[in-house]
Amino acid sequence: MSSTARLTTGRKPLGWISWATLVLSIAGVAVAAYLTYEHFTAGTTLACPDTGVVNCMKVTSSEYSKLFGIPVALLGLGFFVGMTALSVPPLWRTASPWPSRLRLAAVVVGVVFVCYLIWAELFQIDAICLWCTVVHGLTLVLFGLVVIRQALPPLED
């Protein structure tokens, strides 16, 4: 979009979204890696209360902490590693449609999975994990940014 078109329409290309998704994805890698570590060490150093409604140990050791035998923390780590790879700025500017399609598909799957996990926490486990909530929030913000950017016209170099 040229600067003249920007002045006429008042819309900016929102190029900052690629950097924001990269930063959020890296933060997600860090939190998911921590949760994965905690899963495999039986939560011995889990920095979260373990009583009442906020009970990370109850959530991370529940039957819902695995899907088909795979720890959901590990699935989250894979999701954020993939999102980090798809969020590097050159992949936002490529002429190929595949990175944007993969990014959109990934965040849609991520949000659906987050909805399932929130349902499990609230209605099955009766506890909330603060670290998991951070992952859920990061996924929802990533979803919003990717959808917003997808809805806008392509960026010009």
C-alpha atoms as a PDB file:
ATOM      1  CA  MET A   1       0.000   0.000   0.000  1.00  0.00           C
ATOM      2  CA  SER A   2       1.547   3.284  -1.025  1.00  0.00           C
ATOM      3  CA  SER A   3       1.743   6.249   1.336  1.00  0.00           C
ATOM      4  CA  THR A   4      -0.813   8.043  -0.875  1.00  0.00           C
ATOM      5  CA  ALA A   5      -3.239   5.124  -0.526  1.00  0.00           C
ATOM      6  CA  ARG A   6      -2.615   5.088   3.215  1.00  0.00           C
ATOM      7  CA  LEU A   7      -3.505   8.759   3.431  1.00  0.00           C
ATOM      8  CA  THR A   8      -6.622   8.222   1.344  1.00  0.00           C
ATOM      9  CA  THR A   9      -7.921   5.154   3.183  1.00  0.00           C
ATOM     10  CA  GLY A  10      -6.467   5.911   6.590  1.00  0.00           C
ATOM     11  CA  ARG A  11      -5.405   2.256   6.930  1.00  0.00           C
ATOM     12  CA  LYS A  12      -1.888   1.274   7.854  1.00  0.00           C
ATOM     13  CA  PRO A  13      -0.493  -2.100   6.762  1.00  0.00           C
ATOM     14  CA  LEU A  14       0.070  -3.277  10.384  1.00  0.00           C
ATOM     15  CA  GLY A  15       3.529  -4.678   9.701  1.00  0.00           C
ATOM     16  CA  TRP A  16       4.126  -4.840  13.456  1.00  0.00           C
ATOM     17  CA  ILE A  17       1.880  -7.904  13.627  1.00  0.00           C
ATOM     18  CA  SER A  18       4.647 -10.158  12.309  1.00  0.00           C
ATOM     19  CA  TRP A  19       6.954  -9.026  15.121  1.00  0.00           C
ATOM     20  CA  ALA A  20       4.208  -9.279  17.752  1.00  0.00           C
ATOM     21  CA  THR A  21       3.366 -12.851  16.716  1.00  0.00           C
ATOM     22  CA  LEU A  22       7.057 -13.761  16.827  1.00  0.00           C
ATOM     23  CA  VAL A  23       7.465 -12.361  20.354  1.00  0.00           C
ATOM     24  CA  LEU A  24       4.252 -14.019  21.580  1.00  0.00           C
ATOM     25  CA  SER A  25       5.272 -17.333  20.009  1.00  0.00           C
ATOM     26  CA  ILE A  26       8.687 -17.226  21.690  1.00  0.00           C
ATOM     27  CA  ALA A  27       6.987 -16.444  25.023  1.00  0.00           C
ATOM     28  CA  GLY A  28       4.707 -19.423  24.383  1.00  0.00           C
ATOM     29  CA  VAL A  29       7.734 -21.653  23.746  1.00  0.00           C
ATOM     30  CA  ALA A  30       9.178 -20.596  27.098  1.00  0.00           C
ATOM     31  CA  VAL A  31       5.981 -21.248  29.092  1.00  0.00           C
ATOM     32  CA  ALA A  32       5.169 -24.497  27.268  1.00  0.00           C
ATOM     33  CA  ALA A  33       8.763 -25.703  27.755  1.00  0.00           C
ATOM     34  CA  TYR A  34       8.420 -24.988  31.490  1.00  0.00           C
ATOM     35  CA  LEU A  35       5.123 -26.896  31.637  1.00  0.00           C
ATOM     36  CA  THR A  36       6.644 -29.776  29.653  1.00  0.00           C
ATOM     37  CA  TYR A  37       9.581 -29.920  32.060  1.00  0.00           C
ATOM     38  CA  GLU A  38       7.168 -29.902  34.991  1.00  0.00           C
ATOM     39  CA  HIS A  39       5.116 -32.678  33.419  1.00  0.00           C
ATOM     40  CA  PHE A  40       8.119 -34.965  33.086  1.00  0.00           C
ATOM     41  CA  THR A  41       9.469 -34.157  36.570  1.00  0.00           C
ATOM     42  CA  ALA A  42       6.059 -34.722  38.202  1.00  0.00           C
ATOM     43  CA  GLY A  43       5.687 -31.031  39.014  1.00  0.00           C
ATOM     44  CA  THR A  44       8.334 -31.011  41.715  1.00  0.00           C
ATOM     45  CA  THR A  45       9.114 -27.322  41.171  1.00  0.00           C
ATOM     46  CA  LEU A  46       5.764 -26.119  39.814  1.00  0.00           C
ATOM     47  CA  ALA A  47       5.551 -22.446  40.764  1.00  0.00           C
ATOM     48  CA  CYS A  48       1.809 -22.325  41.349  1.00  0.00           C
ATOM     49  CA  PRO A  49      -0.491 -22.897  44.333  1.00  0.00           C
ATOM     50  CA  ASP A  50      -1.754 -26.427  44.816  1.00  0.00           C
ATOM     51  CA  THR A  51      -4.864 -25.753  46.855  1.00  0.00           C
ATOM     52  CA  GLY A  52      -8.313 -24.375  46.116  1.00  0.00           C
ATOM     53  CA  VAL A  53      -9.509 -23.269  42.705  1.00  0.00           C
ATOM     54  CA  VAL A  54      -6.012 -22.320  41.533  1.00  0.00           C
ATOM     55  CA  ASN A  55      -4.278 -25.679  41.588  1.00  0.00           C
ATOM     56  CA  CYS A  56      -1.689 -26.261  38.891  1.00  0.00           C
ATOM     57  CA  MET A  57      -0.720 -29.677  40.238  1.00  0.00           C
ATOM     58  CA  LYS A  58      -4.319 -30.903  40.013  1.00  0.00           C
ATOM     59  CA  VAL A  59      -4.625 -29.636  36.429  1.00  0.00           C
ATOM     60  CA  THR A  60      -1.235 -30.780  35.160  1.00  0.00           C
ATOM     61  CA  SER A  61      -1.600 -34.252  36.642  1.00  0.00           C
ATOM     62  CA  SER A  62      -5.250 -34.810  35.706  1.00  0.00           C
ATOM     63  CA  GLU A  63      -6.458 -37.271  33.066  1.00  0.00           C
ATOM     64  CA  TYR A  64      -6.860 -34.222  30.805  1.00  0.00           C
ATOM     65  CA  SER A  65      -3.120 -33.489  30.926  1.00  0.00           C
ATOM     66  CA  LYS A  66      -2.589 -36.048  28.141  1.00  0.00           C
ATOM     67  CA  LEU A  67      -4.222 -36.536  24.770  1.00  0.00           C
ATOM     68  CA  PHE A  68      -3.777 -39.991  23.257  1.00  0.00           C
ATOM     69  CA  GLY A  69      -0.926 -40.513  25.723  1.00  0.00           C
ATOM     70  CA  ILE A  70       0.893 -37.324  24.688  1.00  0.00           C
ATOM     71  CA  PRO A  71       1.272 -34.627  27.362  1.00  0.00           C
ATOM     72  CA  VAL A  72      -0.722 -31.542  26.349  1.00  0.00           C
ATOM     73  CA  ALA A  73       2.239 -29.437  27.512  1.00  0.00           C
ATOM     74  CA  LEU A  74       4.356 -31.151  24.850  1.00  0.00           C
ATOM     75  CA  LEU A  75       1.636 -30.535  22.251  1.00  0.00           C
ATOM     76  CA  GLY A  76       1.628 -26.878  23.305  1.00  0.00           C
ATOM     77  CA  LEU A  77       5.389 -26.733  22.957  1.00  0.00           C
ATOM     78  CA  GLY A  78       5.131 -28.137  19.440  1.00  0.00           C
ATOM     79  CA  PHE A  79       2.419 -25.603  18.601  1.00  0.00           C
ATOM     80  CA  PHE A  80       4.505 -22.646  19.785  1.00  0.00           C
ATOM     81  CA  VAL A  81       7.682 -23.903  18.095  1.00  0.00           C
ATOM     82  CA  GLY A  82       5.705 -24.175  14.850  1.00  0.00           C
ATOM     83  CA  MET A  83       4.171 -20.731  15.350  1.00  0.00           C
ATOM     84  CA  THR A  84       7.629 -19.289  16.007  1.00  0.00           C
ATOM     85  CA  ALA A  85       8.878 -20.730  12.714  1.00  0.00           C
ATOM     86  CA  LEU A  86       5.797 -19.430  10.865  1.00  0.00           C
ATOM     87  CA  SER A  87       6.076 -16.009  12.491  1.00  0.00           C
ATOM     88  CA  VAL A  88       9.521 -14.992  11.328  1.00  0.00           C
ATOM     89  CA  PRO A  89       9.019 -11.747   9.378  1.00  0.00           C
ATOM     90  CA  PRO A  90      10.247 -13.063   5.985  1.00  0.00           C
ATOM     91  CA  LEU A  91       7.474 -15.685   6.022  1.00  0.00           C
ATOM     92  CA  TRP A  92       4.918 -12.904   6.453  1.00  0.00           C
ATOM     93  CA  ARG A  93       6.214 -11.222   3.282  1.00  0.00           C
ATOM     94  CA  THR A  94       6.625 -14.252   1.030  1.00  0.00           C
ATOM     95  CA  ALA A  95       4.599 -14.446  -2.174  1.00  0.00           C
ATOM     96  CA  SER A  96       3.688 -18.052  -1.398  1.00  0.00           C
ATOM     97  CA  PRO A  97       0.252 -18.436   0.198  1.00  0.00           C
ATOM     98  CA  TRP A  98       1.311 -21.476   2.250  1.00  0.00           C
ATOM     99  CA  PRO A  99       2.865 -19.799   5.299  1.00  0.00           C
ATOM    100  CA  SER A 100      -0.235 -17.678   5.892  1.00  0.00           C
ATOM    101  CA  ARG A 101      -2.512 -20.684   5.358  1.00  0.00           C
ATOM    102  CA  LEU A 102      -0.483 -22.815   7.761  1.00  0.00           C
ATOM    103  CA  ARG A 103      -0.372 -19.978  10.306  1.00  0.00           C
ATOM    104  CA  LEU A 104      -4.148 -19.552  10.138  1.00  0.00           C
ATOM    105  CA  ALA A 105      -4.801 -23.296  10.339  1.00  0.00           C
ATOM    106  CA  ALA A 106      -2.431 -23.609  13.305  1.00  0.00           C
ATOM    107  CA  VAL A 107      -4.072 -20.827  15.326  1.00  0.00           C
ATOM    108  CA  VAL A 108      -7.567 -22.174  14.573  1.00  0.00           C
ATOM    109  CA  VAL A 109      -6.525 -25.623  15.836  1.00  0.00           C
ATOM    110  CA  GLY A 110      -4.788 -23.940  18.793  1.00  0.00           C
ATOM    111  CA  VAL A 111      -7.913 -22.001  19.782  1.00  0.00           C
ATOM    112  CA  VAL A 112     -10.132 -25.071  19.473  1.00  0.00           C
ATOM    113  CA  PHE A 113      -7.722 -26.987  21.710  1.00  0.00           C
ATOM    114  CA  VAL A 114      -7.565 -24.095  24.198  1.00  0.00           C
ATOM    115  CA  CYS A 115     -11.376 -24.083  24.380  1.00  0.00           C
ATOM    116  CA  TYR A 116     -11.298 -27.810  25.145  1.00  0.00           C
ATOM    117  CA  LEU A 117      -8.668 -27.316  27.857  1.00  0.00           C
ATOM    118  CA  ILE A 118     -10.565 -24.415  29.446  1.00  0.00           C
ATOM    119  CA  TRP A 119     -13.706 -26.565  29.456  1.00  0.00           C
ATOM    120  CA  ALA A 120     -11.745 -29.383  31.123  1.00  0.00           C
ATOM    121  CA  GLU A 121     -10.330 -27.034  33.777  1.00  0.00           C
ATOM    122  CA  LEU A 122     -13.644 -25.385  34.599  1.00  0.00           C
ATOM    123  CA  PHE A 123     -16.086 -28.277  34.331  1.00  0.00           C
ATOM    124  CA  GLN A 124     -14.134 -31.506  34.755  1.00  0.00           C
ATOM    125  CA  ILE A 125     -11.092 -30.795  36.902  1.00  0.00           C
ATOM    126  CA  ASP A 126     -12.614 -27.948  38.958  1.00  0.00           C
ATOM    127  CA  ALA A 127      -9.268 -26.182  39.097  1.00  0.00           C
ATOM    128  CA  ILE A 128      -7.328 -23.632  37.085  1.00  0.00           C
ATOM    129  CA  CYS A 129      -3.613 -23.636  36.348  1.00  0.00           C
ATOM    130  CA  LEU A 130      -2.108 -20.160  36.141  1.00  0.00           C
ATOM    131  CA  TRP A 131       0.646 -21.270  33.755  1.00  0.00           C
ATOM    132  CA  CYS A 132      -1.908 -22.950  31.514  1.00  0.00           C
ATOM    133  CA  THR A 133      -3.958 -19.758  31.553  1.00  0.00           C
ATOM    134  CA  VAL A 134      -0.913 -17.860  30.264  1.00  0.00           C
ATOM    135  CA  VAL A 135      -0.650 -20.362  27.391  1.00  0.00           C
ATOM    136  CA  HIS A 136      -4.367 -19.991  26.684  1.00  0.00           C
ATOM    137  CA  GLY A 137      -4.071 -16.192  26.632  1.00  0.00           C
ATOM    138  CA  LEU A 138      -1.044 -16.249  24.321  1.00  0.00           C
ATOM    139  CA  THR A 139      -2.870 -18.588  21.936  1.00  0.00           C
ATOM    140  CA  LEU A 140      -5.982 -16.392  21.874  1.00  0.00           C
ATOM    141  CA  VAL A 141      -3.951 -13.234  21.200  1.00  0.00           C
ATOM    142  CA  LEU A 142      -2.007 -15.027  18.448  1.00  0.00           C
ATOM    143  CA  PHE A 143      -5.310 -16.107  16.929  1.00  0.00           C
ATOM    144  CA  GLY A 144      -6.601 -12.533  16.967  1.00  0.00           C
ATOM    145  CA  LEU A 145      -3.447 -11.106  15.388  1.00  0.00           C
ATOM    146  CA  VAL A 146      -3.264 -13.753  12.666  1.00  0.00           C
ATOM    147  CA  VAL A 147      -6.945 -13.364  11.782  1.00  0.00           C
ATOM    148  CA  ILE A 148      -6.676  -9.556  11.703  1.00  0.00           C
ATOM    149  CA  ARG A 149      -3.594  -9.696   9.483  1.00  0.00           C
ATOM    150  CA  GLN A 150      -5.196 -12.323   7.235  1.00  0.00           C
ATOM    151  CA  ALA A 151      -8.216 -10.057   6.706  1.00  0.00           C
ATOM    152  CA  LEU A 152      -6.079  -7.127   5.536  1.00  0.00           C
ATOM    153  CA  PRO A 153      -4.637  -6.676   2.063  1.00  0.00           C
ATOM    154  CA  PRO A 154      -1.072  -7.937   1.499  1.00  0.00           C
ATOM    155  CA  LEU A 155       1.847  -5.783   2.626  1.00  0.00           C
ATOM    156  CA  GLU A 156       4.038  -4.159   0.021  1.00  0.00           C
ATOM    157  CA  ASP A 157       7.806  -4.246   0.449  1.00  0.00           C
END
